[in-house]
Coordinates of N, CA and C in Angstrom, one line a residue:
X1 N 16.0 4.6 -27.1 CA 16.1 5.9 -27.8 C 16.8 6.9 -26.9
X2 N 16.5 6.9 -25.7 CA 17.2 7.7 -24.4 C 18.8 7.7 -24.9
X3 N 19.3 6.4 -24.6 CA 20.6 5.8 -24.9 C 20.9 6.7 -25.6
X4 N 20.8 6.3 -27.3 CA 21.0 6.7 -28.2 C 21.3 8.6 -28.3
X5 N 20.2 8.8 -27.8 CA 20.2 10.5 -27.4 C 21.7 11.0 -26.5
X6 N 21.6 9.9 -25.8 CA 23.1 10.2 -24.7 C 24.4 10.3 -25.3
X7 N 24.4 8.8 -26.0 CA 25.7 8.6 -26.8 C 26.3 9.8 -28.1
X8 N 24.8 10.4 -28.6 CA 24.9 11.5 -30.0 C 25.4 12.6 -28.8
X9 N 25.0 13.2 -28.0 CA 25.3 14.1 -27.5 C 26.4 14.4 -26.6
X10 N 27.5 13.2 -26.5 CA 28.5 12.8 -25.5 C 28.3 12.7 -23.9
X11 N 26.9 12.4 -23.6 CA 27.3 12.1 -22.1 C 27.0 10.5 -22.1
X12 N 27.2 10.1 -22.8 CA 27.3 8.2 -22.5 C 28.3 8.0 -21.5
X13 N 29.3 8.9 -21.0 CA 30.1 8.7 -19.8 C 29.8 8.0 -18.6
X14 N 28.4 9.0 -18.7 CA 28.0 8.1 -16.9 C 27.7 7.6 -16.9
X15 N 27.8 6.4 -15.9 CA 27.3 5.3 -15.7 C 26.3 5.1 -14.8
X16 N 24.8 4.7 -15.2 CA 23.8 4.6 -14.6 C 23.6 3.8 -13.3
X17 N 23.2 3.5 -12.1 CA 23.0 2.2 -11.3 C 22.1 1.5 -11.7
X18 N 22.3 0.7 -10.9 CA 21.1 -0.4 -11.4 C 19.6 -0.1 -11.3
X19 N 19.4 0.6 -10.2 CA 18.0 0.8 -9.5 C 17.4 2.0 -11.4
X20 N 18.3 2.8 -12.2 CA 17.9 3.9 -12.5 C 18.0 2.9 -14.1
X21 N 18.8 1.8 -14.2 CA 18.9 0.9 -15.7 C 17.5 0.3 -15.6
X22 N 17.0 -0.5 -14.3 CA 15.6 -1.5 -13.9 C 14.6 0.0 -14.9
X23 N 14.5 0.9 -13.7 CA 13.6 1.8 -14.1 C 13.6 2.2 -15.4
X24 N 14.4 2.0 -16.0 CA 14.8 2.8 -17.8 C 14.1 2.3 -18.7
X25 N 14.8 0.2 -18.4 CA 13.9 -0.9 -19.1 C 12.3 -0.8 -19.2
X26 N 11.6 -0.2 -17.2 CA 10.3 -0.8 -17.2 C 9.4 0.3 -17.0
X27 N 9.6 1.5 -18.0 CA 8.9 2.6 -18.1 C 7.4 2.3 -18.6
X28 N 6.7 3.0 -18.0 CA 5.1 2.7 -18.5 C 4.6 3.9 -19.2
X29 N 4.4 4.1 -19.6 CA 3.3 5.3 -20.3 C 2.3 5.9 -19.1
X30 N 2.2 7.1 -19.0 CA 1.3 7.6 -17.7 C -0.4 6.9 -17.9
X31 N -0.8 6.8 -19.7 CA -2.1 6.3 -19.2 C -1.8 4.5 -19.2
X32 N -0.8 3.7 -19.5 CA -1.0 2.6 -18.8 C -0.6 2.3 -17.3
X33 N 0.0 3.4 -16.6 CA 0.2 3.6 -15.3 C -1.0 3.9 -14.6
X34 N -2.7 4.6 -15.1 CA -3.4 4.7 -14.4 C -4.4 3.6 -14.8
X35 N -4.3 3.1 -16.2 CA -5.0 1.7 -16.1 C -4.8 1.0 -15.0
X36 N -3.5 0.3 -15.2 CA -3.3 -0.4 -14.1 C -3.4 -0.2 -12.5
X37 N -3.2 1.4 -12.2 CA -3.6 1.5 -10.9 C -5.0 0.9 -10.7
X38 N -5.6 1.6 -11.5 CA -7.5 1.5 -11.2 C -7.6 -0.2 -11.0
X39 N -7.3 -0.9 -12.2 CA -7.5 -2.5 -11.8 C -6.8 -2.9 -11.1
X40 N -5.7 -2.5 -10.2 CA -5.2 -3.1 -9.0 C -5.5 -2.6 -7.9
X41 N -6.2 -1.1 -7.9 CA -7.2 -0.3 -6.7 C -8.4 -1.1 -6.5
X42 N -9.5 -1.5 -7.8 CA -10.6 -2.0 -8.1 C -10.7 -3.3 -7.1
X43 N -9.3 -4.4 -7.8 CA -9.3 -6.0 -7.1 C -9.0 -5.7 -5.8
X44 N -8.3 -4.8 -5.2 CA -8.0 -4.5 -4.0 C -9.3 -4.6 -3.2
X45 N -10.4 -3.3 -3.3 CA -11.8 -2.8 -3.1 C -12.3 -4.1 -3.5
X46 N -12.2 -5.0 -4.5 CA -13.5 -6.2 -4.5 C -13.0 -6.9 -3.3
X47 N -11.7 -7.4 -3.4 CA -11.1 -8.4 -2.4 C -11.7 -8.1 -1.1
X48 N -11.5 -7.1 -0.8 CA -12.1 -6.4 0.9 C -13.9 -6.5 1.1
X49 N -14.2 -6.3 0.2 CA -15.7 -6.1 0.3 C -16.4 -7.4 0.2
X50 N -15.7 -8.4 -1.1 CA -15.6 -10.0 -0.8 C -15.7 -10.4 0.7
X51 N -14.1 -10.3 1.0 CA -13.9 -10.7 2.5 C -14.9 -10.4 3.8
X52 N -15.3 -9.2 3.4 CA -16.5 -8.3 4.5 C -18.1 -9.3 4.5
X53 N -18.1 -9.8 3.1 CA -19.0 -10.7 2.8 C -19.1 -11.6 3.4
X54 N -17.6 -12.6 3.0 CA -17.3 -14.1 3.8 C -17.9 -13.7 5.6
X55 N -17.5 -12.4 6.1 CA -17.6 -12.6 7.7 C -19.0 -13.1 8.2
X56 N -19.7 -12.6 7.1 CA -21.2 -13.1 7.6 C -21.6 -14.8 7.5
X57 N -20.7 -14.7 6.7 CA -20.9 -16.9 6.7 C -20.6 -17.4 8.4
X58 N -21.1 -18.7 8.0 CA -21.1 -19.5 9.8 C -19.4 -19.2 9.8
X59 N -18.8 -19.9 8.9 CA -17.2 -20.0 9.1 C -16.6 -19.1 8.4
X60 N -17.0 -17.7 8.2 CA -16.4 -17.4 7.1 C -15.4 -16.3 7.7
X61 N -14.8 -16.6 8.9 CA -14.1 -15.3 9.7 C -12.5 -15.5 9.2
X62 N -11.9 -16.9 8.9 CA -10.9 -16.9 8.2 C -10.9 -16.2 6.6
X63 N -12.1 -16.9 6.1 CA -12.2 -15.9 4.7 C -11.8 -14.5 4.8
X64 N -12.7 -13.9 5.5 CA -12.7 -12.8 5.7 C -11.6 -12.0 6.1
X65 N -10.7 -12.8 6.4 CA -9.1 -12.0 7.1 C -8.2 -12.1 5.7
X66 N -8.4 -13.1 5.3 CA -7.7 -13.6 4.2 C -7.8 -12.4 3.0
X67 N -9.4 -12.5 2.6 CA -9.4 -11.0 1.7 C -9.5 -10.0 1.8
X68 N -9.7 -9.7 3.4 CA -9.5 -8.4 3.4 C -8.0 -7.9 3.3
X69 N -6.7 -9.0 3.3 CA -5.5 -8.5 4.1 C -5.2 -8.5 2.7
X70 N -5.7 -9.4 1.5 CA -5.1 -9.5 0.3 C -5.5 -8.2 -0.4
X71 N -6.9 -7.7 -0.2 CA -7.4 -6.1 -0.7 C -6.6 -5.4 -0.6
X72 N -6.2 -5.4 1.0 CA -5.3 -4.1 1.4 C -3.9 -4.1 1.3
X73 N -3.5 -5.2 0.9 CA -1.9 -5.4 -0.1 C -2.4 -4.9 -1.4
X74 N -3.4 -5.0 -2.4 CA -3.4 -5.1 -3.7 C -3.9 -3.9 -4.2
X75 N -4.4 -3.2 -2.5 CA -4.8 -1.7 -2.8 C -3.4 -0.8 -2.6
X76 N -2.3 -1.1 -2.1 CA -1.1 -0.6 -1.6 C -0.7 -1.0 -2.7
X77 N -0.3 -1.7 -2.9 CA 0.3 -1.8 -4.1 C 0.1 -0.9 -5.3
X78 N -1.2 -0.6 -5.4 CA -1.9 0.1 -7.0 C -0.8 1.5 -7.5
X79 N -0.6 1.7 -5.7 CA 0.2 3.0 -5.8 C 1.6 3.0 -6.7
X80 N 1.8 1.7 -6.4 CA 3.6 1.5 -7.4 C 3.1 2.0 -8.5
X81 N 2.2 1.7 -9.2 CA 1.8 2.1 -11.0 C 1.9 3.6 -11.3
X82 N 1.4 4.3 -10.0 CA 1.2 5.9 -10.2 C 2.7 6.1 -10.0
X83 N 3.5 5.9 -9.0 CA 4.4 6.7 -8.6 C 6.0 5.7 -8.9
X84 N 5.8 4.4 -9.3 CA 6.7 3.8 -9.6 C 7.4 2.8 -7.6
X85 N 7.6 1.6 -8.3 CA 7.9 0.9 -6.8 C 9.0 1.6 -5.9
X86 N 9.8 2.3 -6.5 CA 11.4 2.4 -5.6 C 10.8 4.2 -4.6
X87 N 10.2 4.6 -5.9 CA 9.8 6.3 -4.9 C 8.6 5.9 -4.0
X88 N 7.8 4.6 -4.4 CA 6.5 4.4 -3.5 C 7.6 4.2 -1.8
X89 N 8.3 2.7 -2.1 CA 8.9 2.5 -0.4 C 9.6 3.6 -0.2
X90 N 10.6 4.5 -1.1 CA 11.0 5.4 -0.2 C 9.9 6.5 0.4
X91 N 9.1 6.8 0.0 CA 7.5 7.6 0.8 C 7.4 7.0 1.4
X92 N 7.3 5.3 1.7 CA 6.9 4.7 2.5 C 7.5 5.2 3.9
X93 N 8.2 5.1 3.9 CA 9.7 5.0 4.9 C 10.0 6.4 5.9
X94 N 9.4 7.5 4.9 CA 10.0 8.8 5.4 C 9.2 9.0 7.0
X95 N 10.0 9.8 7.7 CA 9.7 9.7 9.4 C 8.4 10.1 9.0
X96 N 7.6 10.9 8.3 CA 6.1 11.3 8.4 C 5.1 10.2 8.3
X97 N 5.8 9.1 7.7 CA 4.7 7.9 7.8 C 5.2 6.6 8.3
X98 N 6.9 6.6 9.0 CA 7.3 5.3 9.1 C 6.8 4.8 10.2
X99 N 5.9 5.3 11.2 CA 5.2 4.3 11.9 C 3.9 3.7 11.7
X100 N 3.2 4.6 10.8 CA 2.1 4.2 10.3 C 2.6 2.9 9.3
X101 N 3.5 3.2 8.5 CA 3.6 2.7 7.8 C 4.0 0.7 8.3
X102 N 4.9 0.9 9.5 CA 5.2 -0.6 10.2 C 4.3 -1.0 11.0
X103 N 3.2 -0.1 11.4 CA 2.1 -1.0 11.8 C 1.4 -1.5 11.1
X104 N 0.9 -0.8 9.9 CA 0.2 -1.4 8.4 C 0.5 -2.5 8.4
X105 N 2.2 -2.9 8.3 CA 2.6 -3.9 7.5 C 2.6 -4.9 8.9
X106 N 2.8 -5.0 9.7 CA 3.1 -5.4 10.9 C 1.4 -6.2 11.1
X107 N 0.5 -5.4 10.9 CA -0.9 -5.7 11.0 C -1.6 -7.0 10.0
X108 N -0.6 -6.8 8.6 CA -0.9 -7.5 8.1 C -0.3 -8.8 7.9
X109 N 0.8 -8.9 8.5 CA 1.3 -10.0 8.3 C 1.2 -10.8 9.8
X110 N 0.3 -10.0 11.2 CA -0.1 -10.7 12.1 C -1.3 -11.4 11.6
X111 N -2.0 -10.4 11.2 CA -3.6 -11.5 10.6 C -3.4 -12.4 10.4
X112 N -2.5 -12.1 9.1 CA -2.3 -14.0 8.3 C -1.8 -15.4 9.1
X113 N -0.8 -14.8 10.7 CA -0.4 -15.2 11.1 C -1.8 -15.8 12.6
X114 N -2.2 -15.0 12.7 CA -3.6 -15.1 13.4 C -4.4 -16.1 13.0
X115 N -4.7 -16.4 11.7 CA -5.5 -17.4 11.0 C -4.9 -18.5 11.0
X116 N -4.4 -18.4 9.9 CA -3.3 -19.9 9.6 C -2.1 -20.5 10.7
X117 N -2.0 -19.3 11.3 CA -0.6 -20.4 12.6 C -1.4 -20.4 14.0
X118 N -2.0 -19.6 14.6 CA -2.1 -19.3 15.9 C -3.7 -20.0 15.6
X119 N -4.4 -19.9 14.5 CA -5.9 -20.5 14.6 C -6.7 -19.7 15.6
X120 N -6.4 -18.3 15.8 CA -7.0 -17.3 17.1 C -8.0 -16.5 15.6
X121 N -9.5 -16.5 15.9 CA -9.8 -15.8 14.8 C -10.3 -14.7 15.8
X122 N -10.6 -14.3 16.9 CA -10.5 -13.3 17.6 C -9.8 -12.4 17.2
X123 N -8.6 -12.9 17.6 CA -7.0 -11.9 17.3 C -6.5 -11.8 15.7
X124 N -7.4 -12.5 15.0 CA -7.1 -11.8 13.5 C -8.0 -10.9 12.8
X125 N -9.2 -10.8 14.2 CA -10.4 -9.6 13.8 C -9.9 -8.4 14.3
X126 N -9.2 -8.3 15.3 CA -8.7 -7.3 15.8 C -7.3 -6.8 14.9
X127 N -7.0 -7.6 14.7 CA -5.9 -7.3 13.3 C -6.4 -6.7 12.2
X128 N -7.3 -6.9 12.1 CA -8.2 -6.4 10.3 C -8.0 -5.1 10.6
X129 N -9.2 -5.0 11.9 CA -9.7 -3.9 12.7 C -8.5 -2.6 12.6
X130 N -7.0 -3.2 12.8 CA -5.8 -2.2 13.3 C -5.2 -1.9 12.1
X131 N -5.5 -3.5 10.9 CA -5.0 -3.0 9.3 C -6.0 -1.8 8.8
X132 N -7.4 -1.4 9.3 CA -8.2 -0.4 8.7 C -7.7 0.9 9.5
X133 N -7.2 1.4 10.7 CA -7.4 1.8 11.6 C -5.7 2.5 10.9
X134 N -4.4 1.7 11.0 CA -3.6 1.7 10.3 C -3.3 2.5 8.8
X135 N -4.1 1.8 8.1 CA -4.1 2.0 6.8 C -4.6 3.4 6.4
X136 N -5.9 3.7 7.3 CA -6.3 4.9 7.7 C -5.6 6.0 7.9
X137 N -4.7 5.6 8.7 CA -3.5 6.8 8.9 C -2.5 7.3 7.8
X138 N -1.7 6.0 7.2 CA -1.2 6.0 6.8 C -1.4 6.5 5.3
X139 N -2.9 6.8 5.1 CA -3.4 7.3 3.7 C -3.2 9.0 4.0
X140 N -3.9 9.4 5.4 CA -3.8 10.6 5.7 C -2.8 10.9 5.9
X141 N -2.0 10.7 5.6 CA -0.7 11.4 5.6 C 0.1 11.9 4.5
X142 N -0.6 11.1 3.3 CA -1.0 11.9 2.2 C -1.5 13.2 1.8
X143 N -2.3 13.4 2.7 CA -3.3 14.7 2.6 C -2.5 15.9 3.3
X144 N -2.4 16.9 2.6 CA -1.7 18.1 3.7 C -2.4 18.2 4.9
X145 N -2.3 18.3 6.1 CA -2.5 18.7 7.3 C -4.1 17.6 7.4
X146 N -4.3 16.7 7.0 CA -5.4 16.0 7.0 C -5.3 14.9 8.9
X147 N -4.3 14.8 9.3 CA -3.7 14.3 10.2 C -4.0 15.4 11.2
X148 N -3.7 16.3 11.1 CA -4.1 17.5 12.3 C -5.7 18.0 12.6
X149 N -6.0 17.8 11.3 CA -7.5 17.5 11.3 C -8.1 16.6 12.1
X150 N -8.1 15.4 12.0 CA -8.3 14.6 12.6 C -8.3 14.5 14.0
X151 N -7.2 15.0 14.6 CA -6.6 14.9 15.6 C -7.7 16.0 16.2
X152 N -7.7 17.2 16.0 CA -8.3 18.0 16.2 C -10.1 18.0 16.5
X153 N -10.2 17.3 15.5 CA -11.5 17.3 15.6 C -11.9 15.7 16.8
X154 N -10.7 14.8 16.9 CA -11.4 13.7 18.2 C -11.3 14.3 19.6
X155 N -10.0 15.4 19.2 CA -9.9 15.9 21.0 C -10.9 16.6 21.4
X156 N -11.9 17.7 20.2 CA -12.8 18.4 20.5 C -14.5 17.6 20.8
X157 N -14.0 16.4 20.2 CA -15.4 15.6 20.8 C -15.2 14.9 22.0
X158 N -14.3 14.7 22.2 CA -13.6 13.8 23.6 C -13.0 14.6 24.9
X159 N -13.6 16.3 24.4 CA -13.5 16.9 25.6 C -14.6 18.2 25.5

């Protein structure tokens, strides 16, 4: 219909890129954009609290790396639905979060690497630990001045 609007009105001239044609094709509607966040925020939140579960089993410390790292991709993710995937990585990216943001991902893809290649479940608890610690940050950076907050209030308990 967009098209059509363009062509009636003579600006069919320009020519769109691709990144702006993808996005055109896979428009959502705002309330199936917040359905789908919530059920991919929700499985995120089950996966982690699952995984939190498994740790209490005799063996269950690989489980536990496993869902919690899949939560916390599936809760990152939820955001593409609200804000669309191409402006989510560019927020990703911007200097206000790009180091939080490469340790997030950095964290997560040592876990997995901690479990299944290295067989260190030590060093994939401490991974979870820096994915929460990480992810943590990386949310508050969201929040206006929520980061200075923070800051503020550990230096005034730690001195």
């Amino acid at each position: 219909m967009e098209k059509l609007r363009r062509v009636l009105s003579g600006h069919e001239d320009e020519e769109q890129g691709l990144t702006a044609q993808v996005l055109d094709a896979s428009t959502l509607s705002f309330g199936t954009r917040v359905k789908w966040f919530a059920i991919c925020f929700a499985t995120g939140i089950f996966c982690s609290v699952l995984g939190t579960a498994f740790l209490w089993l005799p063996s269950g410390l690989k489980l536990f790396a496993v869902f919690y790292t899949i939560g916390n991709i599936a809760a990152l993710a939820s955001t593409c639905f609200l804000m669309g995937p191409v402006k989510q990585l560019k927020k990703m990216f911007e200097p206000t979060r790009l180091i939080a943001t490469i340790v997030m991902l950095l964290c997560l893809i040592l876990t997995l690497c901690a479990v299944f290649w290295w067989g260190k479940k030590g060093l994939a608890l401490l991974f979870c630990i820096l994915q929460f610690l990480a992810m943590t940050w990386y949310s508050l950076s969201y929040i206006p001045f929520a980061r200075d907050a923070v800051i503020k209030c550990f230096t005034s308990c730690l001195s």
